[in-house]
Short mmCIF file of C-alpha atoms in Angstrom, two decimals:
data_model
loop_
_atom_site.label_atom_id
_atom_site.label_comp_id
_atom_site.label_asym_id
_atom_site.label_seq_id
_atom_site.Cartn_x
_atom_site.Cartn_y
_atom_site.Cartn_z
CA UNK A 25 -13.60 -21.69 18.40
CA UNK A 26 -11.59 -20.04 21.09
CA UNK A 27 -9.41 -16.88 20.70
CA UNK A 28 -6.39 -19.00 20.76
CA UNK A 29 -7.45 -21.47 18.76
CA UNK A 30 -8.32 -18.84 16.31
CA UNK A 31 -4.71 -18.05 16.19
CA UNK A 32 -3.43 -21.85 15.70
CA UNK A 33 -6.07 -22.01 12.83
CA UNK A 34 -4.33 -19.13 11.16
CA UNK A 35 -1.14 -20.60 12.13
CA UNK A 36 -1.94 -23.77 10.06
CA UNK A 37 -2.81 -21.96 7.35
CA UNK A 38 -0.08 -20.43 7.03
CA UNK A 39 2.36 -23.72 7.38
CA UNK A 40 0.02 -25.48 4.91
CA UNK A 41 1.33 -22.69 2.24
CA UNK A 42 5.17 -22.62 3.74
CA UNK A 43 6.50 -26.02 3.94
CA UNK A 44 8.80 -26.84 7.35
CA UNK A 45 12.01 -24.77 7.36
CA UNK A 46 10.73 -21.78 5.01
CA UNK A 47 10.65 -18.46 6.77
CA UNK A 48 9.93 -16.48 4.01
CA UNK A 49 8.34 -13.63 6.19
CA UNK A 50 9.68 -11.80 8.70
CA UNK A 51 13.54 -13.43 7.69
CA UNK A 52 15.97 -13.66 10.27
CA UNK A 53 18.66 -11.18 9.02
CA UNK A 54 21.73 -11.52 11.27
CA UNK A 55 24.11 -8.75 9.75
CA UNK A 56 23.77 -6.00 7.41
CA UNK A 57 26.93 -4.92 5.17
CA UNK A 58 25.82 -2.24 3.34
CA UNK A 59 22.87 -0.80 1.31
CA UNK A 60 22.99 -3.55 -1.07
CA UNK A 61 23.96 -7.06 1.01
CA UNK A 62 23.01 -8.85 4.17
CA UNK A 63 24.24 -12.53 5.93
CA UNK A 64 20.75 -14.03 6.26
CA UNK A 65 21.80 -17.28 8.31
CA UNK A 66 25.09 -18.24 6.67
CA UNK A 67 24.56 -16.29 3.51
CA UNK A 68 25.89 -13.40 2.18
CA UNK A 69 23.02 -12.16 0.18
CA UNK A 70 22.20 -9.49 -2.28
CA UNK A 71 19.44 -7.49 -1.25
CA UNK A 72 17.08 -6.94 -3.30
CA UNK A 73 14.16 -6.93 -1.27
CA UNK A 74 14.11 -3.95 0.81
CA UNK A 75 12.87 -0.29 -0.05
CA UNK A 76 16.31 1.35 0.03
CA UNK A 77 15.24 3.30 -3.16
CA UNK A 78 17.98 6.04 -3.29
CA UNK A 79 20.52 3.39 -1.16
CA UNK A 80 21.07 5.89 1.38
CA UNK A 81 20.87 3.74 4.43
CA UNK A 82 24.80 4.23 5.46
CA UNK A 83 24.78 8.04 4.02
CA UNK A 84 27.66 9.56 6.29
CA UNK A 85 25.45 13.20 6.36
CA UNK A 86 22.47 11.35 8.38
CA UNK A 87 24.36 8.89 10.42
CA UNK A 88 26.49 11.93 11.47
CA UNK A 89 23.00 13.70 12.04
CA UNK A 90 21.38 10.83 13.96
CA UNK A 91 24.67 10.52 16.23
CA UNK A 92 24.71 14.19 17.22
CA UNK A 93 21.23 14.08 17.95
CA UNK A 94 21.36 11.27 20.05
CA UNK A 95 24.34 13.02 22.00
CA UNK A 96 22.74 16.39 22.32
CA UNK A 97 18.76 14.82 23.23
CA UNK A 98 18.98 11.52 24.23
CA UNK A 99 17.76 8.13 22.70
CA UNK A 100 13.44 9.22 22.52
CA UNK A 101 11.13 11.85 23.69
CA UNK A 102 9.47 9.38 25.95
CA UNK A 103 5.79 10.78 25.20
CA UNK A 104 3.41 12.18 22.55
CA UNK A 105 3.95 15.73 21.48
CA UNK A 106 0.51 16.47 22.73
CA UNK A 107 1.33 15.39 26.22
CA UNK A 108 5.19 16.33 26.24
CA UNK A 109 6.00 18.69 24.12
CA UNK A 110 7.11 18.98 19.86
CA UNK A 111 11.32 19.21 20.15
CA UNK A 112 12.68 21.89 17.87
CA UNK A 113 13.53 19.05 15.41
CA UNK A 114 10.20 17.83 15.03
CA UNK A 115 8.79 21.46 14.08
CA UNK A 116 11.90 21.92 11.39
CA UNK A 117 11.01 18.99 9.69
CA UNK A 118 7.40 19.44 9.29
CA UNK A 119 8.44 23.68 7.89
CA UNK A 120 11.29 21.51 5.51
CA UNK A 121 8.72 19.01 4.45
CA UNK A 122 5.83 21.65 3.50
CA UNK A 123 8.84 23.93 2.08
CA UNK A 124 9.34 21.19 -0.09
CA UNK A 125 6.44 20.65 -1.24
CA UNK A 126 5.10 24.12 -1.72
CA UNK A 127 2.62 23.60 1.18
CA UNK A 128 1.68 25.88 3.88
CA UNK A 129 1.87 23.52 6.67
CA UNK A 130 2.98 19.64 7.22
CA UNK A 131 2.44 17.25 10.30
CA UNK A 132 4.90 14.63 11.03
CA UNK A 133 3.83 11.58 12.35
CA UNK A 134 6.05 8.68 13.89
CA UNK A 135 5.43 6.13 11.10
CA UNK A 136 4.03 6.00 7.40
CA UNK A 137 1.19 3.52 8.60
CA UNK A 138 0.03 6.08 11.48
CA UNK A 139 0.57 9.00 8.29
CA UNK A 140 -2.63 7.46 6.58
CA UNK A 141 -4.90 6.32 9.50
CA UNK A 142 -4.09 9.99 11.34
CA UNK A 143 -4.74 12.03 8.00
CA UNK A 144 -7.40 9.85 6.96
CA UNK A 145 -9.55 9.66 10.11
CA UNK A 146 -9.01 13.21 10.87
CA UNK A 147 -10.56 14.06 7.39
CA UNK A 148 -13.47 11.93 7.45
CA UNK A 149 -16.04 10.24 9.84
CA UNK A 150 -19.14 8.77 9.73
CA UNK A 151 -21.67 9.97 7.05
CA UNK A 152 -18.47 10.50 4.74
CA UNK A 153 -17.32 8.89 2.24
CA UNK A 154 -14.28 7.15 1.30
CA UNK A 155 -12.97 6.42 -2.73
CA UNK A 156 -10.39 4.10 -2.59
CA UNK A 157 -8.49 2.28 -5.49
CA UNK A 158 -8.53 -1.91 -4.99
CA UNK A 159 -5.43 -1.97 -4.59
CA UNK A 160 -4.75 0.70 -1.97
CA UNK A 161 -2.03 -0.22 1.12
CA UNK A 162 -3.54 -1.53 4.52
CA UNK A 163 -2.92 1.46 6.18
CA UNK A 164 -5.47 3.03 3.43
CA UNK A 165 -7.65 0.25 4.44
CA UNK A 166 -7.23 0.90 8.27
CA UNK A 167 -7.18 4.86 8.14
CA UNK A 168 -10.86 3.96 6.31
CA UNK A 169 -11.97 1.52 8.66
CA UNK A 170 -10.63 3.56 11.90
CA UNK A 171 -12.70 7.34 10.29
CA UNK A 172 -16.11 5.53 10.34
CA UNK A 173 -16.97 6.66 6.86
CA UNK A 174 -18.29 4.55 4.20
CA UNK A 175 -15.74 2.71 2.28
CA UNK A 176 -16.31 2.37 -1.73
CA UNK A 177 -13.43 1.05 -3.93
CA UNK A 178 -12.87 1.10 -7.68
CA UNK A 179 -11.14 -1.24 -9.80
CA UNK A 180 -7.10 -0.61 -9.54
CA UNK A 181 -6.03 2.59 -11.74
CA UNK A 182 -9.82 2.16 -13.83
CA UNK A 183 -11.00 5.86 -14.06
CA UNK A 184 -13.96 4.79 -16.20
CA UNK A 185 -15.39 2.24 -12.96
CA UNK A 186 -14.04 5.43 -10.34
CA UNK A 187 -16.27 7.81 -12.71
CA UNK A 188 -19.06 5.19 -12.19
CA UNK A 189 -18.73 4.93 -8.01
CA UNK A 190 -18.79 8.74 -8.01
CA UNK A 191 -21.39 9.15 -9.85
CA UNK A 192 -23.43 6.79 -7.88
CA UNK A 193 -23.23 8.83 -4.66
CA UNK A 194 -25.17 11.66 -6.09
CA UNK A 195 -25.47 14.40 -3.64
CA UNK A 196 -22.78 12.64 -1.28
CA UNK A 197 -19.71 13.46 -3.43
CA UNK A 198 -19.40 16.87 -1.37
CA UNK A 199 -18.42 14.70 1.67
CA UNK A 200 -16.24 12.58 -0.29
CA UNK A 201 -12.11 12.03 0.01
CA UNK A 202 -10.43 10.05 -2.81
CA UNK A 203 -7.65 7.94 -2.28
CA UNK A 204 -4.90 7.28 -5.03
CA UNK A 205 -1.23 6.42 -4.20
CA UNK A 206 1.73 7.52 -6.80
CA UNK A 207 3.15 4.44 -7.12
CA UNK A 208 1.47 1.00 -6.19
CA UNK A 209 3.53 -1.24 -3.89
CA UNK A 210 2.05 -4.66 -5.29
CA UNK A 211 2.87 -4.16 -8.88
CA UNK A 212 5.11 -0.88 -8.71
CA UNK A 213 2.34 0.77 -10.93
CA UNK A 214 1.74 4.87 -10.78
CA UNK A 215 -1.55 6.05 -10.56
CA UNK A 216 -3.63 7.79 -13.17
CA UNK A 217 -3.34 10.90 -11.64
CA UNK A 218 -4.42 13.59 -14.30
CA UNK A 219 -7.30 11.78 -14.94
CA UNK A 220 -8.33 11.34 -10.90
CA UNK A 221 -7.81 14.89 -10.74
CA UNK A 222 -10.43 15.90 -14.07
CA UNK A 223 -12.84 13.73 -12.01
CA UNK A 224 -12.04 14.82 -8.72
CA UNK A 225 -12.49 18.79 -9.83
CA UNK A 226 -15.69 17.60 -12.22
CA UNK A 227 -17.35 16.13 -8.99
CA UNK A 228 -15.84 18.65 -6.06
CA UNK A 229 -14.03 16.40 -4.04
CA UNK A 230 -11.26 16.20 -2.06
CA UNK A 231 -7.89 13.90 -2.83
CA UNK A 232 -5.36 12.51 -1.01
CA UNK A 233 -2.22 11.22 -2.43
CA UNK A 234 0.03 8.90 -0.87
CA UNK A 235 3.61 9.18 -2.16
CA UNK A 236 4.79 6.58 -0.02
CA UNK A 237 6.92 4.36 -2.98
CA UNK A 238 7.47 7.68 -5.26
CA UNK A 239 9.07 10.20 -2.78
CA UNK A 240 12.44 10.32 -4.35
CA UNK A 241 12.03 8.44 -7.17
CA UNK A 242 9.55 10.52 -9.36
CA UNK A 243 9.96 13.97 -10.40
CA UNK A 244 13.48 16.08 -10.31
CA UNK A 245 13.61 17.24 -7.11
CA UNK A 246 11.94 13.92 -6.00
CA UNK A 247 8.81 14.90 -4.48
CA UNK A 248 6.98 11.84 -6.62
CA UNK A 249 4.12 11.67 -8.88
CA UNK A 250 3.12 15.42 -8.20
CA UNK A 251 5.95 16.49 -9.37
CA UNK A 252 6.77 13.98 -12.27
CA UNK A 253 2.86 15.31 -13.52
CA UNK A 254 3.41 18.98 -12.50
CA UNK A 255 -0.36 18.20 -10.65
CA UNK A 256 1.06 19.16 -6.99
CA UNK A 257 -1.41 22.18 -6.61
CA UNK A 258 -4.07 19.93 -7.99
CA UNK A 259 -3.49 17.83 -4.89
CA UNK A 260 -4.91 18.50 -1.50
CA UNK A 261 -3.34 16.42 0.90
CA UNK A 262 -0.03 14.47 0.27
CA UNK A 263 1.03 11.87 2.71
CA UNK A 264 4.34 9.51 3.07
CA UNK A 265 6.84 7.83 4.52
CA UNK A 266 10.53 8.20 5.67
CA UNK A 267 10.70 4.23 5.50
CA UNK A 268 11.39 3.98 1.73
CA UNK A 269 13.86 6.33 0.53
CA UNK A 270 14.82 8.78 3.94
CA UNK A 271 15.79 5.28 5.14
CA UNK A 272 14.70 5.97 8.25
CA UNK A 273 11.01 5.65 10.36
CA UNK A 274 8.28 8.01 10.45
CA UNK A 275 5.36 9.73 7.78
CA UNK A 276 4.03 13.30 7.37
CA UNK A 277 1.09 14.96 5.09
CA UNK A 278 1.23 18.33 3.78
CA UNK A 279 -1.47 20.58 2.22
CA UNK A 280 -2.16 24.28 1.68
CA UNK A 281 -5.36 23.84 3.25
CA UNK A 282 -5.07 25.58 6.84
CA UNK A 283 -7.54 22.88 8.17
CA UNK A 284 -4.47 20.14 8.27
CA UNK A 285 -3.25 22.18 11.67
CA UNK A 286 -6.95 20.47 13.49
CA UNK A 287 -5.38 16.98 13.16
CA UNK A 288 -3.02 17.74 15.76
CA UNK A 289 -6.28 17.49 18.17
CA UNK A 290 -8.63 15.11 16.76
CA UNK A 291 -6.17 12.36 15.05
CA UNK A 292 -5.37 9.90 17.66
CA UNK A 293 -3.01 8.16 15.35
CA UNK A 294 -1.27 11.43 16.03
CA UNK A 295 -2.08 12.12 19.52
CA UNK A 296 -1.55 9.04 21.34
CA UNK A 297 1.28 7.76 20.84
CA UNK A 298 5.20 8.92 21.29
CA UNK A 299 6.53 11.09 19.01
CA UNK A 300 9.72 10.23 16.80
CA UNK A 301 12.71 10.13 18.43
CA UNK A 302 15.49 12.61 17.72
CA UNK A 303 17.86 10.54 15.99
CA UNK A 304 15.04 9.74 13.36
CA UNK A 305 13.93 13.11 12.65
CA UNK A 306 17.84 14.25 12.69
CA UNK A 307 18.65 11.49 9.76
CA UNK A 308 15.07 12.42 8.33
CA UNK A 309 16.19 15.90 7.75
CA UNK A 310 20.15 15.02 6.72
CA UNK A 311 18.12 12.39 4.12
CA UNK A 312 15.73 15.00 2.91
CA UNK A 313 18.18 17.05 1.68
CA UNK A 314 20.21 14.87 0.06
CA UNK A 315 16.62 13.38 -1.39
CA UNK A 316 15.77 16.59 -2.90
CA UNK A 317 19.54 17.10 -4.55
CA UNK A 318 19.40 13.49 -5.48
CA UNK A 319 19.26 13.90 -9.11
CA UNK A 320 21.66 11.59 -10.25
CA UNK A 321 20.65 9.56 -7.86
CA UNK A 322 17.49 9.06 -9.39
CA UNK A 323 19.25 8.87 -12.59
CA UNK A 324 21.21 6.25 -11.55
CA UNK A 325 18.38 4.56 -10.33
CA UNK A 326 16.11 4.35 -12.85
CA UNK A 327 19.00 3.45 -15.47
CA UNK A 328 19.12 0.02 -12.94
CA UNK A 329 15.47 -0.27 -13.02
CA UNK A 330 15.52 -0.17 -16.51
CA UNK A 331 18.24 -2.83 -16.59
CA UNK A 332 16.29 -5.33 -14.32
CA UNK A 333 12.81 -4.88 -15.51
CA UNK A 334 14.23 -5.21 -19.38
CA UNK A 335 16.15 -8.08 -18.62
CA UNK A 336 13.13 -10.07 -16.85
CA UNK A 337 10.81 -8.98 -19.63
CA UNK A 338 13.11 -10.31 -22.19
CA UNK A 339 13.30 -13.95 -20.37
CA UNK A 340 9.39 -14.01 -20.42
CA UNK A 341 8.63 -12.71 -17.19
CA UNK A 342 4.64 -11.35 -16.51
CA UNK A 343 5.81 -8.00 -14.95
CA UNK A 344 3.36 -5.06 -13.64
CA UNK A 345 2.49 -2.74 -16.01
CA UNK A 346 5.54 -0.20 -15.74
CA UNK A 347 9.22 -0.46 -15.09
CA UNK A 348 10.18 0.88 -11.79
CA UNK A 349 11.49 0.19 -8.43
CA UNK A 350 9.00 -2.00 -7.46
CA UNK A 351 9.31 -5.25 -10.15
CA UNK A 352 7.30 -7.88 -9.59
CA UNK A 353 7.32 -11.53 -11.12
CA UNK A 354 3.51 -12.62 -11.21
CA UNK A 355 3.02 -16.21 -11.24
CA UNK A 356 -0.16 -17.90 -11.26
CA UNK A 357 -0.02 -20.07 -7.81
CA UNK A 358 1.44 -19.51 -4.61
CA UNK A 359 3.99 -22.78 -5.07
CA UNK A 360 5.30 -21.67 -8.29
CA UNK A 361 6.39 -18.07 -6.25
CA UNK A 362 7.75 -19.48 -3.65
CA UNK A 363 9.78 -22.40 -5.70
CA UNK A 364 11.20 -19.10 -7.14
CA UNK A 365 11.71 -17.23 -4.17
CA UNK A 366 13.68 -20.18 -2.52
CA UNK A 367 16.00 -20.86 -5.61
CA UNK A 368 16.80 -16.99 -5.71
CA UNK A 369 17.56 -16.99 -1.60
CA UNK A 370 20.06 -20.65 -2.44
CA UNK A 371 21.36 -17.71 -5.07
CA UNK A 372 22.01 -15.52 -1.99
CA UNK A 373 19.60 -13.30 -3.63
CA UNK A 374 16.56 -11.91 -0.80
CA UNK A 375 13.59 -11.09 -2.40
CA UNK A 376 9.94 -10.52 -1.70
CA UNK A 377 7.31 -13.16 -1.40
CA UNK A 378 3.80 -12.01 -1.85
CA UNK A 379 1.02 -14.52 -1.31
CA UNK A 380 -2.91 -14.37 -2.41
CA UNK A 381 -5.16 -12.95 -0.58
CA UNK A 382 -1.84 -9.80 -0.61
CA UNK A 383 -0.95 -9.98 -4.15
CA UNK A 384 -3.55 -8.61 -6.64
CA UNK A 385 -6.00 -10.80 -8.75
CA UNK A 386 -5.63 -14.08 -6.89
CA UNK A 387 -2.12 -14.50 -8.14
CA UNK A 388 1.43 -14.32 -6.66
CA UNK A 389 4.22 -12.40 -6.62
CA UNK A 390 8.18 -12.45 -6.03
CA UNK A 391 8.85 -8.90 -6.34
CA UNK A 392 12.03 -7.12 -6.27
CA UNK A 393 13.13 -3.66 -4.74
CA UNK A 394 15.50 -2.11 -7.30
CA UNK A 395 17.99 1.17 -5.59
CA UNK A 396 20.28 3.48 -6.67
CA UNK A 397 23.29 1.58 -4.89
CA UNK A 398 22.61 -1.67 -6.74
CA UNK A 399 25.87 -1.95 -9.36
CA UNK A 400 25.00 -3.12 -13.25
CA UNK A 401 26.77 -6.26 -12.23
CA UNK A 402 25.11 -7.15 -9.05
CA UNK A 403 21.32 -6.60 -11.14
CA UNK A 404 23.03 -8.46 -14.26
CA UNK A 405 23.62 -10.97 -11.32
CA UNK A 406 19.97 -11.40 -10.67
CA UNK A 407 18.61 -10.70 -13.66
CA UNK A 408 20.55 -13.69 -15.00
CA UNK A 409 19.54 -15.92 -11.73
CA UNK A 410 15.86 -15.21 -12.83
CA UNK A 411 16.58 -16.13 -16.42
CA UNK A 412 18.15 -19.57 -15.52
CA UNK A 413 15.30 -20.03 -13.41
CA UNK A 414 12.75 -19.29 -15.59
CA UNK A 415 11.82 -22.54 -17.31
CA UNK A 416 11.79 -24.36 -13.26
CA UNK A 417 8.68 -22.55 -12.52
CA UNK B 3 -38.51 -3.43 -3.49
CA UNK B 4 -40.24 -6.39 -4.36
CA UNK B 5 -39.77 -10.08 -3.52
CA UNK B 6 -38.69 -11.23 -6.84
CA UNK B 7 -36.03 -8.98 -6.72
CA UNK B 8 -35.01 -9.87 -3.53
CA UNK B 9 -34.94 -13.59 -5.39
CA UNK B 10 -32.83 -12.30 -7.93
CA UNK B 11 -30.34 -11.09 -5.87
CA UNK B 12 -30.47 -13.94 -3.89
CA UNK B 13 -29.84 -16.35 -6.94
CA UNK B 14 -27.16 -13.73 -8.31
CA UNK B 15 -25.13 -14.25 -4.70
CA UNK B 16 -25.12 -18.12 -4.95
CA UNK B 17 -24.57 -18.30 -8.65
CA UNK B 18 -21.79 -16.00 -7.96
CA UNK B 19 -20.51 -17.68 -5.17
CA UNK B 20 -20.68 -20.59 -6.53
CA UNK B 21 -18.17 -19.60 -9.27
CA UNK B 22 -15.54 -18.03 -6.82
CA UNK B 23 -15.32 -21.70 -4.45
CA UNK B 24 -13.69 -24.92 -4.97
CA UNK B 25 -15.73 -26.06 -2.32
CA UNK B 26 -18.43 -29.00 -2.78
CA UNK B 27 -20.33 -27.13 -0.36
CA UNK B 28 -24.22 -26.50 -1.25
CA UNK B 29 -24.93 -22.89 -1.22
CA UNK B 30 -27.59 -22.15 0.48
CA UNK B 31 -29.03 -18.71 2.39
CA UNK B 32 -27.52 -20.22 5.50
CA UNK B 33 -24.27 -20.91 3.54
CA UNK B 34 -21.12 -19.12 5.92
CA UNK B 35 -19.34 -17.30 2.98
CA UNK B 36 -16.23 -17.23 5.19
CA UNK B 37 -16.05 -20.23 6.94
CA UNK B 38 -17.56 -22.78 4.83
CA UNK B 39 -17.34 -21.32 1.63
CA UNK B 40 -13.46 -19.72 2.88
CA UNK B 41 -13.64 -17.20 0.55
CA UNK B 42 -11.50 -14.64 0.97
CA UNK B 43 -11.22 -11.12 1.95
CA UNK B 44 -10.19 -9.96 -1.83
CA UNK B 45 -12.92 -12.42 -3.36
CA UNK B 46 -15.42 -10.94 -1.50
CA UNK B 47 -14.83 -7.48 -1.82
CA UNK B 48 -14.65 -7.94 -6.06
CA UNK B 49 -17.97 -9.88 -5.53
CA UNK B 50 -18.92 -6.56 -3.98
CA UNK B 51 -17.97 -4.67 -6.91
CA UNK B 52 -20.07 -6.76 -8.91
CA UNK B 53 -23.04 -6.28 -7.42
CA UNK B 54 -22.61 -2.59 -7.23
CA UNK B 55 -22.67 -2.91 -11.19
CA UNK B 56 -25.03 -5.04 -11.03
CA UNK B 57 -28.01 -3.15 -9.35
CA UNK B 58 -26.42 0.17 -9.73
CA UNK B 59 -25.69 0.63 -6.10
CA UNK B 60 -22.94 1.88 -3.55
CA UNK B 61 -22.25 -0.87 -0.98
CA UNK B 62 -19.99 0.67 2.14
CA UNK B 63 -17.27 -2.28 2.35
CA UNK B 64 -17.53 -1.35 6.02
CA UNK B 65 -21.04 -2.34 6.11
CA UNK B 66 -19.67 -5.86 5.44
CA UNK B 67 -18.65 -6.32 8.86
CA UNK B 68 -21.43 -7.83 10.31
CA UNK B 69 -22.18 -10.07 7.65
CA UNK B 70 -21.11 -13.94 7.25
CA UNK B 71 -23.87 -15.67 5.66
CA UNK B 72 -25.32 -15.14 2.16
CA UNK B 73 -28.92 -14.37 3.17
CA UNK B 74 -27.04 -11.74 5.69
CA UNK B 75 -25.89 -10.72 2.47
CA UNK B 76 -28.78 -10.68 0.38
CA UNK B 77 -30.85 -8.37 3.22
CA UNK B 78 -27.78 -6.09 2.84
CA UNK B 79 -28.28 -5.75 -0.90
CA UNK B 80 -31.79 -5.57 -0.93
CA UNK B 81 -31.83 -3.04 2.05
CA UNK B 82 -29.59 -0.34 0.16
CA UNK B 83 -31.30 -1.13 -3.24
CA UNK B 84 -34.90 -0.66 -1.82
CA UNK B 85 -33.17 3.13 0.00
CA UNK B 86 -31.59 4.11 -3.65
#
């Protein structure tokens, strides 16, 4: 088999699980309204599918931000910050970020993905070793792959099978980073963390936490599990994204350990490629501070997570393990999801599909992004869409 | 190491494989785990975990990268088992 027809083997794989007319990844959306609804072809739709958590996509403070920006530096840097140079907004945002989070120093990188494969393969090479939960996000996976180390995973949020993997390296523990993340995108799940840190200090390792789903939703300034666990010192790298709640593109890691400054010349995630431009890190910055105010944001949105996740529970959904922003539906084959899926988009309701091998366990998922913008009648809405279409699947 | 244990692991990886495919497929040392077999990424890296538990050994997932047929497999095993 060719290269192409590599490709077209993949691409029949991927009709044989979609049937003809289904586009249920990478959905056209031709207009967006507001942070709650979309026209996907000629529907108005509710969305419910992005990761708007706070719903401050259309926040005046960082469109203002991102316009002046624009205005006063143009549309991009044009280059790496290696190569061309770190713009003054670029430096304030990495002093905000490890202000925020107690740290003595942050890097910002241009997005979340390039956050984990720059921290991670900066960190760790080959002869190192890598703990990683089963369920971690592919840029886990490809920060892992890219360092060189050796890759060992445990079974998702298990501490007694991540006591057994660490014990098993023996003397290699002292060259080992542990991966958790604060909440888990699949199943909206929060990691174990007190426990991963009594192992991680018990065998002398080093962890990294990716807040990537819990930046301003955990915790009352919003700085995620850390905070909601009071275990941020405990932590030694955090990274994230501005994708989820800062609405906006980009990722950073912070850490109190002065070595996180050395990235800057060995990460290539970091090095080679162009930096953000400066209307991202303006709204970054505008969103950051309205993150870390958010209170009643967060309020607000975890009383509509609440709402949802009780509602679907009550009709007999199999939800993840805790109610959050990320809700997922898990269903047992890949039709029954995306019989569900389809019925909730001809409800002009846009929702996730997740497909084996993505979704956990062999099954499959139709998971929904719950935010602070969402009104009680818009998730009564879907929650009562879900209930009528309960007994179809 | 000896070569009964390199047997066991051998019959552990087909038994086990066995269990994770719909496939008719005969499993055999020569078996492709990926393309005849079409397991998975996920299945395979759980089958991984087993066999960790199993023999009390640390498999590098990277180390998987070269490997596409069960007796590539069972060398893999046996190698790291016969360092440990």
């Amino acid at each position: 088999m060719n290269l192409l027809e590599k490709l077209d083997a993949a691409a029949a794989a991927r009709k044989s699980l979609l049937p003809n007319g289904v586009g249920a990844f990478g959905i056209p959306i031709e207009e967006v309204y507001s942070a709650t609804e979309a026209r996907i072809g000629d529907r108005r739709v509710l969305l419910f599918g992005t990761n708007n958590y706070l719903g401050l996509t259309f926040a005046p403070e960082c469109i203002r931000a991102a316009h002046e920006a624009i205005d006063k530096e143009g549309t991009g840097t044009t280059g790496s910050r290696m190569a061309n140079g770190s713009y003054f907004g670029h430096r304030a945002l990495e002093r905000e970020f490890a202000d925020f989070y107690q740290c003595s120093s942050g890097i910002v990188f241009t997005t979340g993905y390039q956050a984990n494969l720059g921290t991670i393969s900066g960190l760790v090479g080959p002869g190192d070793t890598v703990l990683i939960d089963g369920d971690s996000h592919a840029s886990i996976y490809d920060g892992c792959i890219l360092s060189g180390a050796d890759i060992i995973r445990f079974k998702h949020n298990d501490m007694v099978d991540m006591e057994k993997r660490l014990r098993r390296l023996g003397d290699r523990v002292e060259t080992t980073l542990i991966i958790a993340e604060g909440i888990y995108s699949m199943l909206g799940d929060q990691a174990p963390l007190a426990e991963i840190v009594k192992l991680k200090n018990a065998y002398n390792c080093i962890l990294l936490l990716d807040e990537a789903h819990s930046l301003g939703v955990l915790g009352e300034t919003g700085q995620g599990l850390v905070e909601k666990t009071g275990l941020l010192k405990e932590v030694d790298f955090i990274t994230g994204t501005f994708s989820k709640s800062l609405c906006s593109i980009g990722g950073f890691c912070v850490s109190n350990h002065p070595q996180l400054e050395q990235l800057r010349y060995i990460s290539h995630p970091y090095i080679f490629t162009a930096s953000p431009s400066p209307a991202t890190i303006a709204s970054t910055r505008a969103a950051l501070v309205l993150l870390s105010k958010g209170s009643d944001l967060r309020k607000q949105l975890w009383s509509n997570c609440t709402q949802l996740y009780s509602q679907l529970e009550e009709t007999g959904y199999l939800l993840g393990p805790d109610p959050g922003p990320v809700i997922s539906a898990i269903l047992d084959t890949p039709q029954q999801a995306l019989q569900l899926w389809q019925s909730l988009l001809e409800h002009n309701i846009y929702v996730n599909l997740i497909l084996p091998p993505a979704a956990p366990e062999g099954k499959s998922l139709v998971r929904c992004s719950v935010n602070a913008a969402h009104t009680t009648e818009q998730i009564k809405y879907v929650g009562d869409t879900f209930s009528k279409l309960y007994n179809m699947i | 190491m000896t070569e009964s244990n390199y047997d066991e692991i051998m019959q552990l990886l087909c038994d086990r494989l066995s269990s994770l495919t719909n496939s008719d497929t005969q499993i055999t040392p020569e078996t492709n785990m990926i393309s005849q077999l079409s397991i998975d990424s996920i299945k395979l890296l759980n089958l991984i975990m087993e066999i960790e538990d199993t023999f009390d050994v640390s498999i590098p997932i990277n180390a998987l990268t070269d490997i596409h047929t069960v007796r590539e497999l069972a060398d893999l095993v046996h190698k790291i088992k016969s360092a440990s």
